[in-house]
XYZ file of C-alpha atoms in Angstrom:
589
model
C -3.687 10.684 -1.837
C -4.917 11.616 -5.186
C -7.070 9.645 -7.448
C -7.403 8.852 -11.103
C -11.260 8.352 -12.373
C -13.254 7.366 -15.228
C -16.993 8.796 -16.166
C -17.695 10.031 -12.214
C -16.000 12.083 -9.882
C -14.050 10.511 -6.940
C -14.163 13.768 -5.072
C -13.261 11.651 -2.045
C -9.483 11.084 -3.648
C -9.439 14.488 -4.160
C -11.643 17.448 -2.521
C -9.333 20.372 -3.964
C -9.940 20.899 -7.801
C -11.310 19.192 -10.474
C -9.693 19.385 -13.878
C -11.476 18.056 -16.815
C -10.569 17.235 -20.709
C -11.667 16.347 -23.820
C -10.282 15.616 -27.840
C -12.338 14.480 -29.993
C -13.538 11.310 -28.212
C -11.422 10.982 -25.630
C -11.380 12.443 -21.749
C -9.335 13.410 -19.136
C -10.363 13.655 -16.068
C -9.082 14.826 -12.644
C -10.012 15.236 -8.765
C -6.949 16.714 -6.932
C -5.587 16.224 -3.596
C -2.975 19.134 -3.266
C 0.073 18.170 -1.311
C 2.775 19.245 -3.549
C 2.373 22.857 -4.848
C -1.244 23.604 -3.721
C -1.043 27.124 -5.148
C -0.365 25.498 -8.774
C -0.602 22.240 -10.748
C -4.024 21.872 -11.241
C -4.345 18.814 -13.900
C -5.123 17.839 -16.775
C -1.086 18.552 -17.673
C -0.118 19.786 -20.711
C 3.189 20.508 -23.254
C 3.893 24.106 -24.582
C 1.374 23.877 -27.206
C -1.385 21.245 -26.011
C -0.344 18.392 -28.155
C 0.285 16.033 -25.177
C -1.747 15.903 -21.994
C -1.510 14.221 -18.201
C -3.531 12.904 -15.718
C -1.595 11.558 -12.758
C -1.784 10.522 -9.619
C 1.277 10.812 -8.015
C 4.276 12.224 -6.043
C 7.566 12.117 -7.823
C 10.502 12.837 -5.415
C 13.113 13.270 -7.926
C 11.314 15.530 -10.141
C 13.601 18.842 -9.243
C 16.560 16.951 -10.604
C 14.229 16.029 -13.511
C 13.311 19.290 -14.053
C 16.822 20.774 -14.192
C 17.747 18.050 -16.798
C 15.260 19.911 -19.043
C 16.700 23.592 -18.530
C 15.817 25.794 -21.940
C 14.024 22.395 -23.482
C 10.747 22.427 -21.797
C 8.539 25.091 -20.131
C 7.701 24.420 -16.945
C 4.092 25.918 -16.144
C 3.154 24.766 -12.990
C 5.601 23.757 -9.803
C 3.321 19.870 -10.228
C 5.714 17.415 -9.524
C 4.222 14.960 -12.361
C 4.527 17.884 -15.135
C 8.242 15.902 -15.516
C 6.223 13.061 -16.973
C 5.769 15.405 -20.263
C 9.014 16.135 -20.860
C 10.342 12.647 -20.272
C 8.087 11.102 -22.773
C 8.642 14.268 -25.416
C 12.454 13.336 -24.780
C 11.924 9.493 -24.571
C 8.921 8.058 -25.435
C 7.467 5.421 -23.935
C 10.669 4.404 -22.483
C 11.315 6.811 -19.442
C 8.851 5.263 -16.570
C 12.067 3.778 -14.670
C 13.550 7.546 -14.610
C 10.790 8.372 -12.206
C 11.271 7.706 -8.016
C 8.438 7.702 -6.413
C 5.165 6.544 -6.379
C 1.909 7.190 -9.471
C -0.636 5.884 -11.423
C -0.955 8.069 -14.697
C -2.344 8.308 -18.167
C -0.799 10.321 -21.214
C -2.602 11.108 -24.292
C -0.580 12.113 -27.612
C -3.273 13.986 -29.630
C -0.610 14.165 -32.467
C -0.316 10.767 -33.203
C -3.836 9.330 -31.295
C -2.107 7.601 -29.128
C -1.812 6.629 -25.451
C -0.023 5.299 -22.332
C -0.234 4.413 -18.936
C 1.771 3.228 -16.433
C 1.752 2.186 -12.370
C 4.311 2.463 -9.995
C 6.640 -0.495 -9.477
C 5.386 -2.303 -5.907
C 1.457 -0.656 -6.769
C 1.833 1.879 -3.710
C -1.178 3.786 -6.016
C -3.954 2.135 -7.182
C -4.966 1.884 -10.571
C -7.531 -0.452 -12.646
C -8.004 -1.106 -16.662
C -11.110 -1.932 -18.330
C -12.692 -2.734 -21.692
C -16.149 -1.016 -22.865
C -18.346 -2.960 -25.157
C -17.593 -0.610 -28.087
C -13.725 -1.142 -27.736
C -13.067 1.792 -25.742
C -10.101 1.102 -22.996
C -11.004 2.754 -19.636
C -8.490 3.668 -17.105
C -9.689 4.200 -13.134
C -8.108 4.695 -9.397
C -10.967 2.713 -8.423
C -12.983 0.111 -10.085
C -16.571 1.802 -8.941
C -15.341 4.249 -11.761
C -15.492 0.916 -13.943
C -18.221 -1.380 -13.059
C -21.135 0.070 -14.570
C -19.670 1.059 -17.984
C -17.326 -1.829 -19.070
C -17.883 -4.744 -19.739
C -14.647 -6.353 -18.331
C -11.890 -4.715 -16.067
C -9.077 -5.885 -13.920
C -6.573 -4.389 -11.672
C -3.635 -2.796 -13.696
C -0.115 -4.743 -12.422
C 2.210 -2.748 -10.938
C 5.628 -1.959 -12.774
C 4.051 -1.836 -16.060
C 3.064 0.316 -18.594
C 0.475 -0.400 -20.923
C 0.734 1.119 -24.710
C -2.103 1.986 -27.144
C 0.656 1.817 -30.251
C 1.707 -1.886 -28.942
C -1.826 -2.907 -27.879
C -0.839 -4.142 -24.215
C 1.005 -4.387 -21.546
C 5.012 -4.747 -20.660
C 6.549 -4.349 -17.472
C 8.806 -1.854 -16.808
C 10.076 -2.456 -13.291
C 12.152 -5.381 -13.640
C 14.902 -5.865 -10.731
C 17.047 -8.460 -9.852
C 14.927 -9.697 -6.934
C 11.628 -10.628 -9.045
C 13.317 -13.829 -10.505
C 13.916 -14.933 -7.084
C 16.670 -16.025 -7.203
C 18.485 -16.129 -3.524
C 20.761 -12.967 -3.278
C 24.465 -13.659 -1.952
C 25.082 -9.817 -0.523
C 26.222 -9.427 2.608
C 24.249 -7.759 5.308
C 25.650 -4.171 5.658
C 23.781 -2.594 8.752
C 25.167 0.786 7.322
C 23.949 0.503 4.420
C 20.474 -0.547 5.500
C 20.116 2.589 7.796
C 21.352 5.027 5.381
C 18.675 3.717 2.568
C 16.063 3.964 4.903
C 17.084 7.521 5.919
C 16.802 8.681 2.377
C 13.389 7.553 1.776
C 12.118 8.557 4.704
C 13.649 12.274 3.633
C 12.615 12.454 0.203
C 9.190 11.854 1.729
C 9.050 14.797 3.758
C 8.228 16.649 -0.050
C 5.387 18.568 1.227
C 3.457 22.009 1.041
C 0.676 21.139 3.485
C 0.613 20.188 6.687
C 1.778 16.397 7.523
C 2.704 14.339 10.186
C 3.482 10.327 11.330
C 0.962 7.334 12.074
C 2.594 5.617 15.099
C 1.533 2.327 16.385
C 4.545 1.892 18.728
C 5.836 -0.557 16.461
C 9.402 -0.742 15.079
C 8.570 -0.377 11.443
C 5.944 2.754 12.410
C 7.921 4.116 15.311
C 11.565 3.931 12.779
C 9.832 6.038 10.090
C 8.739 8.244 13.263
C 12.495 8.410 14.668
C 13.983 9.138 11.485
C 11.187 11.481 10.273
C 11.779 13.965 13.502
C 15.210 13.630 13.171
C 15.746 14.888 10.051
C 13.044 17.090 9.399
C 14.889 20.130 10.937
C 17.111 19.578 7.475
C 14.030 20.084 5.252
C 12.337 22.636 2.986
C 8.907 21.444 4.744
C 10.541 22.704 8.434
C 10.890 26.308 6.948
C 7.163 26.299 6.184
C 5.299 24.659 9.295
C 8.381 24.049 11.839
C 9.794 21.462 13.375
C 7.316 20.027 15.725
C 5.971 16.648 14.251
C 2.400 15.118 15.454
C 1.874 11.893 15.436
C -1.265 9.657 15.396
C -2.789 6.207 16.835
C -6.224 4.647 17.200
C -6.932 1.880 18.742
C -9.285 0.327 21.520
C -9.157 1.448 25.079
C -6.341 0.128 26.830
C -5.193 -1.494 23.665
C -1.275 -2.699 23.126
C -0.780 0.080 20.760
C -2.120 2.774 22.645
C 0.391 2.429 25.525
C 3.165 1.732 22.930
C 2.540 4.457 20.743
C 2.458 7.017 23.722
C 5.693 6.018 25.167
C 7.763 6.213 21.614
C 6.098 9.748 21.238
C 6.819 10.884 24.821
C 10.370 9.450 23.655
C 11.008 11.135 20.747
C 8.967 14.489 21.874
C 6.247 14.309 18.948
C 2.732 16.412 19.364
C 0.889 12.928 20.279
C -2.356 12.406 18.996
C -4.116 9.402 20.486
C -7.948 8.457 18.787
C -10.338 5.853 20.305
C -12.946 3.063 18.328
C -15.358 1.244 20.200
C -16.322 -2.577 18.554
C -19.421 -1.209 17.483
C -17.748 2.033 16.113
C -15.895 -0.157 13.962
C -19.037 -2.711 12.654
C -20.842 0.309 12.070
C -18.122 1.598 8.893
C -17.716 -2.017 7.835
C -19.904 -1.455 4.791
C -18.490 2.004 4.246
C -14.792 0.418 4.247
C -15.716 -2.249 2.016
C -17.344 0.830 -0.694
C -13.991 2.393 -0.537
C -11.747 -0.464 -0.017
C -13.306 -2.532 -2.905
C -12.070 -5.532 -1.502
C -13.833 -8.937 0.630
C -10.279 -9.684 2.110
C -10.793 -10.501 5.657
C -7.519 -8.674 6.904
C -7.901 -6.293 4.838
C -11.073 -5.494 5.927
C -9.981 -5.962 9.694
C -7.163 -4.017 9.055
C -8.553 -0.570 7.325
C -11.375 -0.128 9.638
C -9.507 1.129 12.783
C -7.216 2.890 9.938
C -10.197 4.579 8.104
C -11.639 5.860 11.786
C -8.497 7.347 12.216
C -7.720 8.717 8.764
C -11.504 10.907 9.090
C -10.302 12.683 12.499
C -6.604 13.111 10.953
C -8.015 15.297 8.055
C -10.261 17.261 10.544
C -6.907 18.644 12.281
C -5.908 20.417 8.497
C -3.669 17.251 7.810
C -3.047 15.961 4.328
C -0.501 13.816 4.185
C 1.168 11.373 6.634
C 3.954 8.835 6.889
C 3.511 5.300 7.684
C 5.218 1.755 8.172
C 3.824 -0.610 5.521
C 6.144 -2.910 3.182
C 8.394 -3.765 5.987
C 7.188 -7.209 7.580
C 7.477 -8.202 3.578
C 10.404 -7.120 2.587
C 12.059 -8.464 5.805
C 10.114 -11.096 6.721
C 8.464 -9.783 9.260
C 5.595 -11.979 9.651
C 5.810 -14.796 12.959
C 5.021 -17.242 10.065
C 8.686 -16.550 8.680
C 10.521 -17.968 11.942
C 8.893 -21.535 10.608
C 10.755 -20.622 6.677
C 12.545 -24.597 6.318
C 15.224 -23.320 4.377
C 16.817 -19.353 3.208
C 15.722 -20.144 0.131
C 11.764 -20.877 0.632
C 11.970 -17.627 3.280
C 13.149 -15.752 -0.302
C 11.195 -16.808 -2.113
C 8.228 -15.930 0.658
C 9.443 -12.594 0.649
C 9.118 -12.202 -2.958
C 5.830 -13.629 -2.930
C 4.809 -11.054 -0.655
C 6.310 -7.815 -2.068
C 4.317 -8.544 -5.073
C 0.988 -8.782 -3.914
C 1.449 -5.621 -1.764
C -0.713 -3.639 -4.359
C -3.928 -6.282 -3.281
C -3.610 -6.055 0.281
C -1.266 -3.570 2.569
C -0.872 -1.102 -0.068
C -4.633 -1.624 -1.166
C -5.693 -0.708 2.204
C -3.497 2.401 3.520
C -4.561 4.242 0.018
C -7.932 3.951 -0.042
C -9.060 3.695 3.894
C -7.070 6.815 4.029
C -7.906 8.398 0.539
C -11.534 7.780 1.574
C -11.284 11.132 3.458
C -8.790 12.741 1.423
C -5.473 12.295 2.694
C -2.594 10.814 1.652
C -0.010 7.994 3.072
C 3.266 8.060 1.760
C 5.485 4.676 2.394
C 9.227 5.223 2.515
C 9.833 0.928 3.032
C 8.646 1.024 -0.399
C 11.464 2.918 -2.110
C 12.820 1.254 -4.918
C 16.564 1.630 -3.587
C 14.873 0.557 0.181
C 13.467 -2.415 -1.852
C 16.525 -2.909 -3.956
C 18.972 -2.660 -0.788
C 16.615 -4.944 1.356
C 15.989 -7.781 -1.174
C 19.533 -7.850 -2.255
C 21.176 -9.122 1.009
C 21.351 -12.986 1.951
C 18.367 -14.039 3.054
C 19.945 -15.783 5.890
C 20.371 -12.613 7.854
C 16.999 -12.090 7.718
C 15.905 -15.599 9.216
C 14.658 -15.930 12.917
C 17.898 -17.779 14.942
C 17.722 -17.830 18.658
C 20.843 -19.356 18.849
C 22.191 -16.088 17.244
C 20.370 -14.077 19.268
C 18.127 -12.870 16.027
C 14.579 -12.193 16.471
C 12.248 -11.062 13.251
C 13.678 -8.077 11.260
C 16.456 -8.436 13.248
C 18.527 -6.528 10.346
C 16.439 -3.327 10.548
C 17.041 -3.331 14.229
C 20.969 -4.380 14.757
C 21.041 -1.283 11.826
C 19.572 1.349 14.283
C 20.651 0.161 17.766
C 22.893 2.808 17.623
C 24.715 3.497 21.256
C 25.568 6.770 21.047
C 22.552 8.336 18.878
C 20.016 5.894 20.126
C 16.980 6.360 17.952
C 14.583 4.141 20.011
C 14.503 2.457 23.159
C 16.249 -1.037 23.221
C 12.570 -2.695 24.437
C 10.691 -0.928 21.917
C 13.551 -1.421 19.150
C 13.204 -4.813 19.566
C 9.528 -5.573 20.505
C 7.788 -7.966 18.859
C 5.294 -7.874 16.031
C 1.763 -7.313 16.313
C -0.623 -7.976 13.782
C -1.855 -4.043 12.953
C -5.712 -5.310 13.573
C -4.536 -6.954 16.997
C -2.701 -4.360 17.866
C -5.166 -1.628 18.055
C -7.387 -4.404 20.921
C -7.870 -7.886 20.767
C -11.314 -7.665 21.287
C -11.592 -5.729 18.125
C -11.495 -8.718 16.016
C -13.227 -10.905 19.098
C -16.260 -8.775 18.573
C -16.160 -8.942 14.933
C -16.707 -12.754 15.168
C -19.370 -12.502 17.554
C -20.954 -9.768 15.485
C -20.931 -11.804 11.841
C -21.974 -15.079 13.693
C -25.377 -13.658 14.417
C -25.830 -11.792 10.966
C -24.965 -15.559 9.083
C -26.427 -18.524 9.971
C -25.797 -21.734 9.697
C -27.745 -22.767 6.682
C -26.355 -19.673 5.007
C -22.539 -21.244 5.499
C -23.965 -24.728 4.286
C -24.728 -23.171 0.836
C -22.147 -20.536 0.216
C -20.670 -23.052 -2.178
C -23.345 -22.651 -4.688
C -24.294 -18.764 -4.019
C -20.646 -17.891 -3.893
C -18.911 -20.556 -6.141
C -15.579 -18.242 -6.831
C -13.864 -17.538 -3.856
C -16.327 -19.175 -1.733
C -16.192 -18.130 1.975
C -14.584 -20.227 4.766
C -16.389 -18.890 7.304
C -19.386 -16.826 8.526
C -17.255 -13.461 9.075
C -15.744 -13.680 5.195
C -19.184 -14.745 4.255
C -20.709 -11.144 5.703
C -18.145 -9.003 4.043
C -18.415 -11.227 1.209
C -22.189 -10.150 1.028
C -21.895 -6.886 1.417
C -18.936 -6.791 -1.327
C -21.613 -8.619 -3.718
C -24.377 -5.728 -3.276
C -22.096 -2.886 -4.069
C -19.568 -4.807 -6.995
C -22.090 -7.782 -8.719
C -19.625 -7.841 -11.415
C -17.330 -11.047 -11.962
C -14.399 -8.833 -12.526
C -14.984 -7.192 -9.526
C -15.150 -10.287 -7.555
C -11.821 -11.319 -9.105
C -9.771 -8.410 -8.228
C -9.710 -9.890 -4.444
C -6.969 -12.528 -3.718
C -8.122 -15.514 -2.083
C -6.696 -18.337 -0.374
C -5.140 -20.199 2.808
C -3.499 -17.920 5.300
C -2.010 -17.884 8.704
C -0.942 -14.551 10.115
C -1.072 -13.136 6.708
C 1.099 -15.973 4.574
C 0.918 -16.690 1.233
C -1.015 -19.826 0.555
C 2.309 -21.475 -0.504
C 3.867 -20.968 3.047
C 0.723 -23.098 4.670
C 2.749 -25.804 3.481
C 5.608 -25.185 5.724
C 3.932 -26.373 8.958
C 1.230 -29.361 8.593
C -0.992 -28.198 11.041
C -1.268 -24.596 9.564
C -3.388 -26.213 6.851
C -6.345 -26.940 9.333
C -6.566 -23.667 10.105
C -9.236 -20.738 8.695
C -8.022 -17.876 10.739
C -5.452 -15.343 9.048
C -4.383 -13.481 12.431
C -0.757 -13.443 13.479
C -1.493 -14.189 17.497
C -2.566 -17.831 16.437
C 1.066 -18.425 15.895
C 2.778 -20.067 18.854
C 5.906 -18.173 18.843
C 3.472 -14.814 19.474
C 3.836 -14.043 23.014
C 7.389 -15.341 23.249
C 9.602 -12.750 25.380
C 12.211 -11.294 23.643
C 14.637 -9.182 25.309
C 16.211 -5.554 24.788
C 18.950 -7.683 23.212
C 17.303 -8.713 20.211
C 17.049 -12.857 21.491
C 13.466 -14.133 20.955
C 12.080 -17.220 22.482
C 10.498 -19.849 20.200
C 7.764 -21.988 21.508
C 7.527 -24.723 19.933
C 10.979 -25.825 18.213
C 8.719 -28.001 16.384
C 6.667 -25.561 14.013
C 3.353 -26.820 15.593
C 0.799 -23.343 15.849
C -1.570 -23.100 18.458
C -4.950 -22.474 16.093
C -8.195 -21.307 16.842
C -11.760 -21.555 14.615
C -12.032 -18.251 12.938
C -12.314 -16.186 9.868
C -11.398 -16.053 6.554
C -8.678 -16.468 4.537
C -6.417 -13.464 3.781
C -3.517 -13.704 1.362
C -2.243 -14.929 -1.394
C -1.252 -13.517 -4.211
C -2.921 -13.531 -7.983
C -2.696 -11.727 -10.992
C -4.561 -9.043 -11.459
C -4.419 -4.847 -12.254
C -5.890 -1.428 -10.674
C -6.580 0.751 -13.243
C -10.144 2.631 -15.346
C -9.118 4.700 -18.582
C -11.786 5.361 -21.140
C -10.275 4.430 -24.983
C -12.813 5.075 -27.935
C -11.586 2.949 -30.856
C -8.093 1.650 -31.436
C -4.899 2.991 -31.378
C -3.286 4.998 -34.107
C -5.273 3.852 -36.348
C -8.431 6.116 -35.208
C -8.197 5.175 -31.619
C -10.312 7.374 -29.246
C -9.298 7.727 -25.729
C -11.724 8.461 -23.432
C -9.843 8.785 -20.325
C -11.219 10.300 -16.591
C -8.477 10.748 -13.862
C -8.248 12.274 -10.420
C -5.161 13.361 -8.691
């Protein structure tokens, strides 16, 4: 994945060119991971004669169709798939950020008129952070550890919007029916589903370099895996490396997704590649995850340290790019929490919830514990016609109903139990959801407790109220990562990029309320729910065990999720707008 960055390079994001420029007092900066067109479209971007320039991290899918609208308008130098961002603005202005599918995080710089823009992708897939320099300069950054030592307040930049020197600020761009949440009435077309899903797993396979699949053995992971191999005979990427796929897993020995993961690949026929962590493996990159992670969130944390172990040994094979499940469990309600939604309304309005504080947690983590090492995860749940498709049905098909014989994204797996072209086994089609940090061992996050409850003490815990007053930990595992966090990011903006609040098996804080006893509980993993290890058969019909919504819960760690406002974003801005502004802007693709 590439990366955007402000005063220093993060050659991490990008190990394959570095692109640099400056006007007057502004700068451009960029560190390039080449996926798309390795051979060309080295950045900074420019028009025919300089005037405008581009920084981007990004891949747009639709930018051949873009590029044909702008046949004998525009001269195309490089085969970059974000050069289309120049023309659209030339063409439109400010106003063409909705024209682009896919997923980016750039900065454009008009040196005719002084002025600037930038702009995120609609869910926050790629990361991106804003801050403010004591002299009034406006800094733009793929991570804030471009910002923290040079301004003197960022935040994360919010996904869907753009934010305009000439209008001083922000306005969102991305603005679909489903963010009101209001309950949609569509019904559930199983057709329609599969089809969306199809195409943006396809448009994904845009490649030049090698690529392949991260498969946990999971539905959402082992979908994009079936569809992926599939299709990719149809592609330009099969003329250039074949159609052999590899896939990846790492996990403990003898962990749940181990054994799962090898039986979908032996299924499918993938080139299976299967890496192994020990506990201590793991504690040892904690601090390391938490540098490129920039976050305290316990499941994040938990999450992107089997991931970033994995994403190091990926890259050492020549692999740049991969596909991978994330966005699914929120779009569909995934979660075990969700079979305890009262009403289709509240699980809606859940779902909403979630999708928009992807950018802090799920997406947060698979771009930068896999960026960390230079390659990049590409997310086809988290199309904008997936999204639009899957947050436009009734909720109600969605919902967890034994008596229907409905288990948890039961619509994602009635769409591809498909008889005659089966694309998964029945029992893995409809196994049940693991929590990704459970899945790769249980006694992953067994041993992280044991490890953090010798490294805090119990005096420590008594007084993390008045050394940690924001955010305060919960518990002596959040209070460790919450430690470390301090030492690298001492900033108050940094601290308040992270999301904090009541969770169980990754909820918002506003679903706690659903269940009473939920609220007792400090422990954000998914296998403290009771309806965890229910059986659920080929068929699709999962047991519930308790009818009552009473969770078995256990002492543990941390709070999770829950959403809060907030931005990813560093570009450098000297003074004002068009009146005289200077934009001193460093980005890395």
């Amino acid at each position: 994945m590439c990366g955007i960055f402000a005063v220093l390079g993060l050659k991490h994001r990008g190990p394959d060119w570095s692109g640099v420029y400056q006007h007057e007092g502004n700068f451009l900066a960029q560190q390039r991971l080449a996926v798309v067109s390795p051979l060309s479209g080295d950045q900074p971007l420019f028009n025919e004669d300089r005037t405008v320039v581009v920084v981007a991290n990004g891949e747009i899918y639709n930018h051949k169709k873009i590029r044909k609208q702008f046949t004998g308008k525009h001269v195309f130098t490089s085969g970059s798939d974000c050069e289309v961002i120049i023309p659209l603005y030339e063409e439109y202005g400010e106003n063409f950020v909705d024209m682009l599918d896919g997923v980016f995080a750039f900065v454009l710089y008009d040196t005719r008129n002084k002025t600037f823009m930038a702009a995120r992708d609609a869910i926050g897939v790629n990361p991106l952070y804003i801050g403010w320099g004591g002299d009034g300069s406006v800094w733009f950054a793929s991570e804030m550890k471009a910002l923290n030592e040079d301004c003197v307040r960022f935040e994360i930049f919010p996904p869907g919007h753009l934010y305009s020197s000439a209008a001083a600020g922000f306005r969102r761009w991305y603005n679909p029916a489903w963010f009101l949440e209001q309950v949609p009435a569509t019904p559930y077309d199983p057709l329609v589903l599969r089809a969306a899903f199809e195409k943006a797993v396809v448009k994904r396979l845009m490649t030049d370099v090698p690529f392949g699949v991260l498969l946990s053995g999971g539905l959402d992971s082992s979908l994009v895996a079936s569809v992926t191999k599939r299709h990719l005979v149809e592609t330009e990427a099969a003329k250039k490396f074949g159609t052999e796929l590899h896939s990846f897993v790492v996990g403990l020995e003898g962990s749940p997704d181990l054994k799962a993961a090898r039986e979908v690949a032996d299924y499918l026929g993938t080139i299976h590649h299967e890496f192994h962590f020990t506990v201590q493996d793991g504690i040892d990159a904690i601090e390391e995850v938490i540098y490129h992670d920039e976050t305290y969130d316990v499941t994040t944390i938990r999450a992107s340290t089997p991931m970033f172990l994995m994403a190091r040994k990926i890259k050492s094979l020549g692999v740049k790019m991969v596909l991978s499940g994330e966005g699914s469990d929120e779009l569909l309600g995934g979660y075990l929490y969700f079979h305890f939604a009262p009403n289709k309304e509240e699980f809606h309005k859940e779902t909403c919830r979630k999708v928009k504080a992807l950018h802090q947690y799920d997406c947060l983590r698979a771009n930068k514990a896999t960026s960390a090492w230079g390659l990049e995860v590409r997310v086809p749940f988290l199309d904008k016609e997936f999204i639009d498709v899957a947050m436009g049905m009734d909720p109600e098909w969605k919902m967890y109903d034994k008596s229907l014989g409905r288990i948890e994204k039961w619509v994602m797996r009635k769409a591809f139990d498909d008889e005659e072209h089966p694309y998964l086994p029945k029992h893995i089609l409809y196994r049940q959801k693991e929590q990704f940090s459970d899945g790769v061992g249980y006694s992953w996050i067994d041993g992280l407790k044991a490890f953090t409850e010798q490294q805090v003490t119990d005096e420590m815990m008594n007084n993390a109220a008045k050394l940690y007053p924001y955010n305060t930990p919960v518990n002596k595992e959040a209070y460790y990562y919450r430690m470390i966090f301090e030492r690298l990011f001492p900033q108050d903006s940094a601290r308040e990029t992270v999301p904090w609040g009541p969770s169980i098996a990754c909820s918002t804080p506003a679903a706690i309320e659903w269940v009473e006893q939920w609220k007792a509980s400090n422990d954000p993993s998914g296998r403290f729910i009771s309806s965890h290890d229910a059986a659920t058969d080929h068929a699709g019909a999962g047991a519930h065990a308790n009818g009552n919504g009473v969770a078995a819960l256990a002492n543990g760690h941390g709070p999770a999720n829950g959403a809060v406002n907030g931005g990813e974003v560093a570009v450098v801005n000297g003074h004002g707008a068009a009146n005289g502004t200077e934009v001193a802007v460093a980005i890395a693709v």
